[in-house]
Each structure stands twice: as structure tokens, then as C-alpha cells.
């Protein structure tokens, strides 16, 4: 087979994606070239090596692919160096020889697949600045970002946008790295004038990444209209994340479920949805979680699929399996939901030290996640590491911008600390209750519990009644109100509130105990009253007998007197 025919057939096989055939043909052809070097040119060997490396990469043989790409790169240098200046220009202007930039980028992809980040960075940095294309700048920017070289990363991503204004990933990374939304918009002004939603999208993303979630929601909603981006899943999931970071889980769940209805094959957002459904502890969500589990072969699962299955196990209280599935997800890359899943599973298995490690790793990726701070603090509290728990709670207040949820974490640590003053704890909880009108935190419950312990039942009752006026009634709210009334000797009101608490949550143990205590007290009083009535009746009978006797004796005396 002549070299022209062979290369033509290899190109045809590559176009048809018949990579296994390419690998076999190339192995045989390269052996032939080694046996008969006089009949083959270096250029022919170079082309065959490139086809071979491409096929190896497509079949995920990354180590071999990298090796053959490097060989091809070396052959190219030799070919170019042996060619005179005139012919060199001819060769480089023709399509018959691949550029060294393309080969180096392919080596970078192999290194990245093999998790050899230093080698990936080294090969890209050998490309001269004038030869760097947008994909090279994008790759370099990601490497610089991962190693914390933000200024270099920003420069690279800006270069990407200058040539490709619609590289939306580069826009979002620049915003994450702290570049002002106005500046990012100026880089894409050329296309934003034609694409009406782009400027608003950049504004929403800038607000989201600046943690101004309330403003971001309003901006996203302005896009979620007919003629713009109505019912777009990316938009819907972004809004769900805003509500989630604001600790409004019910709204986040609703939006994520909407996104799944719009796109049943949705991938991004599934892990968060499963996390929220499992965290709710509501058995009614079991069917929802089962619907989210993938029907694909496990070899095709993403980390999100493993997290979904793990959260289903967590809801079913199969914690060992949940931890295993979380580990499977973690092996596929950094994933906050996977680390949180493992942390929760290990926490329920009472492996607090291991759970704390998972939370710490997750907080390095997402330090603004409330649920991660909460899980870590609970691990410390259950390990009797009170000082570390309080320190972490104060840090959470600062990172989370002193939200009511963060204050609640601090208060929960103070309630466990025997050295903490109740006055300080009460002051913090009263502040949270004042801020949290919608009842997104447990501050009302915690403050009421504290007041009940201090036997300030009237104040606790007032706080709970006020909460009932502004918040959705819950089983715990009525249970605490029942306890207050019971301690105030108002059994009818206590009975009514315990009954409502049991109706809202039949598993509420404290409400059940409260009802039983009222019934025992009523039986005691009823028995005491009956006993008292019985004794009184008996004493009345005795008194009657004595009276009759006296009257009879008196009659005798009177008879005697008459006689």
C-alpha cells in the first residue's frame, strides 16, 4: 500500500470514528516502517503517529497517546529543521503537516486526563504568546486559576473574550475571580448589543457571585419572561441556588423540580436537589428521589448520579451505603455535594472525626455554604470539642455575613457551653427572632426552650404566639406552646396545642409525653376528688348516726321527764 493510499484510508477511518481499526493499522504500518526505513519518509511516519495518537486518545489510552504525541512533536521539529527556509514556508502553509500548537494542546489534554497538572502547564507554557489561540488561553487560564495565580488567569480569560466574546464560561470565571461586571460587559460589548439578554445575564451572574442573592433573583426573574429566556433550565437552576444560599430550601426545591420537569435529562442541579430532599427528612420525598436515580449503566454515571443515589440511601437511613456512594462521587473529582453526603453519612454513623474532615475539605471549595458550617459544628459539639465549635461558629458568622442562620449556629454552641452566660445566648436568639420573621431558622424554638428552662413561661408563651401569627404552624411550635401552658396550669390550652402538634407530626415524642402527663394529672385529680367525696360521704353517714342516737337518747330523757 502506497503512503498516499494509506494516509487517505486512515483519514477516512478517522472521519468514521473507527478508532480500533486505526490503532491496528498504525501498529502494523509503524512496524513496517521500522523494518524498511529506506522506503518511508519521516513525514509519512509523522502522519501515521498522529493518527495513532488521536485514536489512542479517543479510546482513553491516555498514557500511550501522550507518548506518541511527544514522538510526533519531535519528528515535526526534525522535519522543519531539515527543510530550507523556502521549503519550510511551503510546508508550514500546507495542510499536510499539523502545527506544533495543536500537538502541544493534545499533549495537554492527555496530561489533564492523567491528572498530571504540572506537566499540562509546562507543555502549554512552551507555546509562544503570539501563537496562543483562545483554546490555549482558556486552558492556561484554568491552570493558573487552580494553582491560585489569579492575575495571570484573569489576563488569559480576557484574551479569550477579546477573540471569542460569547465564551460564556470565561465571562463567569472572570466574575468569580472578582472582575467587575461592567468591565466584563465592556469586553463583550460587540455582541451584547445584538444579543439582548446577554448584558442582563452578566449583571445577574455578577450579583450572584457577589452573594447579593436577593438582587440576583430579581434580575433572573426579569429574564424569565416570554421573548427572553422563559423556562430556561440554566436560569431556573441559578435561581434555585440563590434561594438555597438564602436558606429558603422549600423555594429552591420547587425551582429544581420545575427544572427537572422541563428537562428530564437534566444533570446540573440534580445533586443539590437530592441533597435538599434528603436533608428535609420527609419520607414523602422518597418517591421523588427514586425518580431522580439514573437508569444508565454505572460506567456512564456522573458524580451527580452517585450523589443522587447516595442521598436516597441517606433518607432511607442506610448510612454505610450512602457513605460508599459519596466516595464514588468524590473519586470523579471535587464535588461539594459528594463531600457533604459523605459527611452526613459518617455523622449519622457517629464517626464525627471523619465527618469533620469531609466538611473541612468541602469548605475549602465552598466556604459560603451554611450546611457545611452546620455539619462541621455539629461534629465538634458531638465530640465535646466546644472551644473549636464556638470558634468555627464565630468564623461562620463572619463568612456568612452575620445571617440569622449563622447566629443560630453560634447560639447552639453557647447553649452547650456550661461556661456561657444565658444572658448573652438569649440576647443573640432574640436578635435572630427579630430578624427572621418568616421562620427560616430554629431561633424561636431555641429561645422558647431557653425560657422554659429558666421557668419564664409567660414570656415564652408570648414569643410562641407571636411566631404563630407570622410563621407557618409547625408541630414543634405547638408542642412548645403546650409545654408553656402545662407549666402555667392551663391544661385545656395545653391539651389543644399538644393535639395540634400530634396532628402535624404523629412522631412528636415530646407532644405525646405532654398529653400523657395531662391525662395522668387529670386521673390523679379525679381519683383524689372521688376519694375525698367518698370520705366525706362516710363522715356524713357517721354524723347522721350520732345525731339519731343523740336524738333517741334525748327522747328517752324527755319521756322520763314526762313521767
XYZ file of C-alpha atoms in Angstrom, residues 156-477:
322
model
C -5.804 34.703 29.924
C -9.588 34.787 30.188
C -9.696 38.378 28.963
C -7.714 37.285 25.904
C -10.298 34.564 25.276
C -13.138 37.127 25.342
C -11.323 39.518 23.027
C -11.359 36.899 20.277
C -14.482 34.951 21.307
C -16.931 37.357 23.004
C -19.509 34.610 23.536
C -17.171 32.392 25.589
C -19.635 32.486 28.486
C -17.517 30.209 30.693
C -14.666 32.741 30.507
C -17.139 35.502 31.488
C -18.346 33.589 34.536
C -14.823 32.701 35.685
C -13.755 36.351 35.415
C -16.715 37.317 37.605
C -15.752 34.608 40.114
C -12.219 35.981 40.190
C -13.578 39.380 41.194
C -13.614 41.242 37.887
C -16.357 43.880 37.849
C -19.477 43.029 35.843
C -19.265 46.339 33.972
C -15.715 45.529 32.843
C -16.737 42.044 31.686
C -19.660 43.548 29.788
C -17.308 46.002 28.062
C -15.246 43.069 26.752
C -18.292 41.616 25.006
C -19.964 44.881 24.001
C -19.643 43.936 20.344
C -22.126 41.074 20.662
C -24.151 42.213 23.700
C -25.752 44.958 21.575
C -27.090 42.279 19.231
C -27.989 39.664 21.882
C -30.471 41.489 24.109
C -30.364 39.135 27.117
C -26.563 38.911 27.415
C -25.997 42.160 29.340
C -28.723 41.292 31.851
C -27.334 37.772 32.216
C -23.880 39.156 33.046
C -25.458 41.527 35.589
C -27.347 38.635 37.247
C -24.228 36.467 37.381
C -22.225 39.343 38.875
C -24.866 39.806 41.597
C -24.985 36.065 42.246
C -21.208 35.747 42.604
C -21.116 38.879 44.795
C -23.544 36.985 47.089
C -26.271 39.588 46.536
C -28.804 36.803 46.082
C -31.971 38.854 46.516
C -30.941 41.229 43.704
C -29.789 38.307 41.548
C -33.211 36.668 41.857
C -34.935 39.845 40.679
C -32.570 40.102 37.694
C -33.055 36.435 36.797
C -36.822 36.882 37.006
C -36.609 39.783 34.552
C -35.068 37.309 32.094
C -37.615 34.575 32.857
C -40.246 36.133 30.599
C -41.717 35.372 27.182
C -39.497 36.638 24.424
C -36.401 36.341 26.623
C -35.342 33.153 28.478
C -38.680 31.845 29.747
C -38.408 28.368 31.358
C -34.693 28.065 30.643
C -33.236 25.345 32.891
C -29.908 27.108 33.496
C -31.786 30.222 34.604
C -34.121 28.174 36.816
C -31.283 26.274 38.499
C -29.375 29.515 39.131
C -32.437 30.986 40.860
C -32.727 27.798 42.920
C -29.126 28.208 44.072
C -29.903 31.800 45.113
C -32.788 30.645 47.304
C -30.664 27.808 48.652
C -27.880 30.173 49.734
C -30.556 32.326 51.364
C -31.636 29.172 53.291
C -35.084 29.155 51.678
C -34.928 25.449 50.907
C -38.592 24.955 50.003
C -38.375 27.529 47.200
C -35.108 26.026 45.977
C -36.682 22.553 45.862
C -39.686 23.878 43.942
C -37.490 25.513 41.283
C -35.214 22.491 40.917
C -38.228 20.218 40.499
C -39.505 22.600 37.836
C -36.155 22.360 36.014
C -36.384 18.543 36.060
C -39.914 18.694 34.656
C -38.712 20.967 31.841
C -35.712 18.727 31.094
C -35.998 15.138 32.412
C -32.361 14.557 31.368
C -31.114 17.472 33.463
C -27.717 16.859 35.019
C -26.552 20.082 36.681
C -28.664 20.747 39.773
C -29.657 17.128 40.427
C -27.118 16.724 43.228
C -28.365 19.827 45.038
C -32.000 18.733 44.634
C -31.248 15.302 46.091
C -29.307 16.909 48.963
C -32.248 19.140 49.858
C -34.786 16.320 49.593
C -32.694 14.083 51.858
C -31.990 16.902 54.350
C -35.701 17.565 54.749
C -36.100 14.134 56.371
C -39.553 13.940 54.777
C -40.390 10.359 53.771
C -42.788 11.756 51.161
C -39.736 12.784 49.147
C -38.545 9.182 48.847
C -40.504 8.688 45.613
C -39.082 11.946 44.226
C -35.548 10.756 44.949
C -36.219 7.353 43.400
C -37.359 9.091 40.203
C -34.072 11.007 40.074
C -31.898 7.873 40.221
C -30.287 7.153 36.821
C -31.290 4.285 34.557
C -27.912 4.266 32.792
C -25.064 1.795 33.074
C -22.922 2.706 36.080
C -19.946 3.246 33.761
C -21.850 6.207 32.285
C -22.757 7.787 35.634
C -21.503 11.245 36.521
C -20.665 12.348 40.059
C -24.159 13.886 40.302
C -25.754 10.479 39.658
C -23.762 8.908 42.509
C -24.773 11.745 44.838
C -28.466 11.254 43.991
C -28.291 7.541 44.835
C -26.306 8.301 47.990
C -28.885 10.799 49.210
C -31.639 8.250 48.636
C -29.741 5.850 50.908
C -29.324 8.660 53.441
C -33.091 9.262 53.510
C -33.634 5.518 53.956
C -31.110 5.561 56.854
C -28.730 3.194 55.045
C -25.726 5.229 56.077
C -22.961 2.784 55.117
C -24.213 2.692 51.537
C -24.653 6.448 51.479
C -21.019 6.905 52.524
C -19.874 4.460 49.831
C -21.803 6.217 47.056
C -20.463 9.552 48.267
C -16.928 8.150 47.973
C -17.660 7.001 44.416
C -18.704 10.547 43.524
C -15.604 12.030 45.195
C -13.366 9.804 43.078
C -14.680 11.536 39.943
C -13.436 14.962 41.039
C -14.037 17.756 43.501
C -17.729 17.860 44.334
C -19.160 19.745 47.302
C -22.403 17.734 47.329
C -20.449 14.450 47.384
C -18.307 15.603 50.310
C -21.407 16.787 52.181
C -23.111 13.450 51.508
C -20.147 11.562 52.979
C -20.010 13.937 55.931
C -23.715 13.450 56.717
C -23.480 9.662 56.403
C -20.414 9.495 58.665
C -22.100 11.834 61.153
C -25.112 9.523 61.473
C -22.681 6.612 61.880
C -21.206 8.619 64.810
C -17.829 8.870 63.089
C -17.573 12.524 63.943
C -13.849 12.930 63.329
C -14.069 11.540 59.790
C -17.192 13.588 59.070
C -15.396 16.743 60.221
C -12.563 16.052 57.767
C -15.058 15.813 54.890
C -16.687 19.100 55.926
C -13.315 20.829 56.143
C -12.418 19.674 52.626
C -15.770 20.866 51.289
C -15.422 24.273 52.974
C -12.156 24.816 51.108
C -14.170 24.648 47.883
C -17.347 26.420 49.035
C -16.722 28.428 52.233
C -20.090 30.221 51.915
C -22.241 27.078 52.312
C -24.263 27.212 55.527
C -24.964 23.476 55.636
C -21.225 22.690 55.624
C -20.601 25.005 58.582
C -23.563 23.481 60.403
C -22.394 19.900 59.856
C -18.842 20.704 61.000
C -20.056 22.487 64.148
C -22.374 19.572 64.999
C -19.409 17.210 64.616
C -17.406 19.301 67.063
C -20.294 19.532 69.537
C -20.892 15.785 69.466
C -17.163 15.224 70.011
C -17.248 17.589 73.042
C -14.878 19.972 71.263
C -16.772 23.028 72.494
C -13.990 25.576 72.021
C -13.454 24.530 68.388
C -17.216 24.571 67.792
C -17.535 28.123 69.140
C -14.521 29.283 67.134
C -15.985 27.763 63.967
C -19.386 29.341 64.698
C -17.824 32.807 65.018
C -15.957 32.214 61.754
C -19.233 31.124 60.099
C -20.905 34.362 61.250
C -18.184 36.354 59.526
C -18.109 34.304 56.306
C -21.902 34.144 56.026
C -22.198 37.898 56.615
C -23.911 37.567 60.010
C -27.086 35.967 58.716
C -29.755 34.702 61.156
C -28.682 31.130 60.351
C -25.092 31.876 61.333
C -26.200 33.496 64.590
C -28.243 30.375 65.344
C -25.137 28.223 64.955
C -23.328 30.438 67.450
C -26.248 30.266 69.882
C -26.393 26.458 69.630
C -22.727 26.341 70.721
C -23.380 28.684 73.648
C -26.321 26.562 74.802
C -23.975 23.570 75.047
C -21.250 25.514 76.861
C -21.647 25.383 80.657
C -19.414 28.471 80.998
C -21.500 30.616 78.647
C -23.927 33.106 80.182
C -27.585 32.602 79.395
C -27.987 36.362 79.132
C -25.655 36.530 76.117
C -27.289 33.500 74.478
C -30.733 34.954 74.999
C -29.645 38.291 73.514
C -28.390 36.583 70.349
C -31.557 34.496 69.955
C -33.831 37.495 70.494
C -31.901 39.320 67.773
C -32.378 36.408 65.357
C -36.110 36.130 66.146
C -36.470 39.822 65.387
C -34.672 39.417 62.018
C -36.224 36.120 60.957
C -39.903 36.922 60.528
C -40.584 34.006 58.156
C -39.202 31.304 60.434
C -36.297 30.095 58.276
C -34.279 29.294 61.429
C -34.880 27.428 64.707
C -34.336 30.609 66.739
C -37.912 30.687 68.066
C -37.672 27.076 69.250
C -34.261 27.643 70.835
C -35.354 30.822 72.620
C -38.580 29.224 73.859
C -36.656 26.202 75.145
C -34.248 28.513 76.947
C -37.066 30.494 78.574
C -38.853 27.277 79.613
C -35.659 26.068 81.277
C -35.486 29.389 83.135
C -39.182 28.913 84.075
C -40.190 32.130 82.303
C -43.314 30.559 80.854
C -45.280 33.765 80.224
C -42.514 35.275 78.098
C -42.044 32.013 76.194
C -45.788 31.887 75.518
C -45.820 35.439 74.143
C -42.909 34.696 71.782
C -44.533 31.498 70.507
C -47.940 33.140 69.972
C -46.272 35.969 68.067
C -44.450 33.421 65.905
C -47.741 31.681 65.120
C -49.079 34.970 63.733
C -46.208 35.353 61.218
C -44.993 31.815 60.503
C -46.429 28.599 59.186
C -47.646 26.455 62.120
C -45.342 23.544 62.922
C -45.584 20.596 65.254
C -42.702 21.830 67.405
C -44.187 25.307 67.744
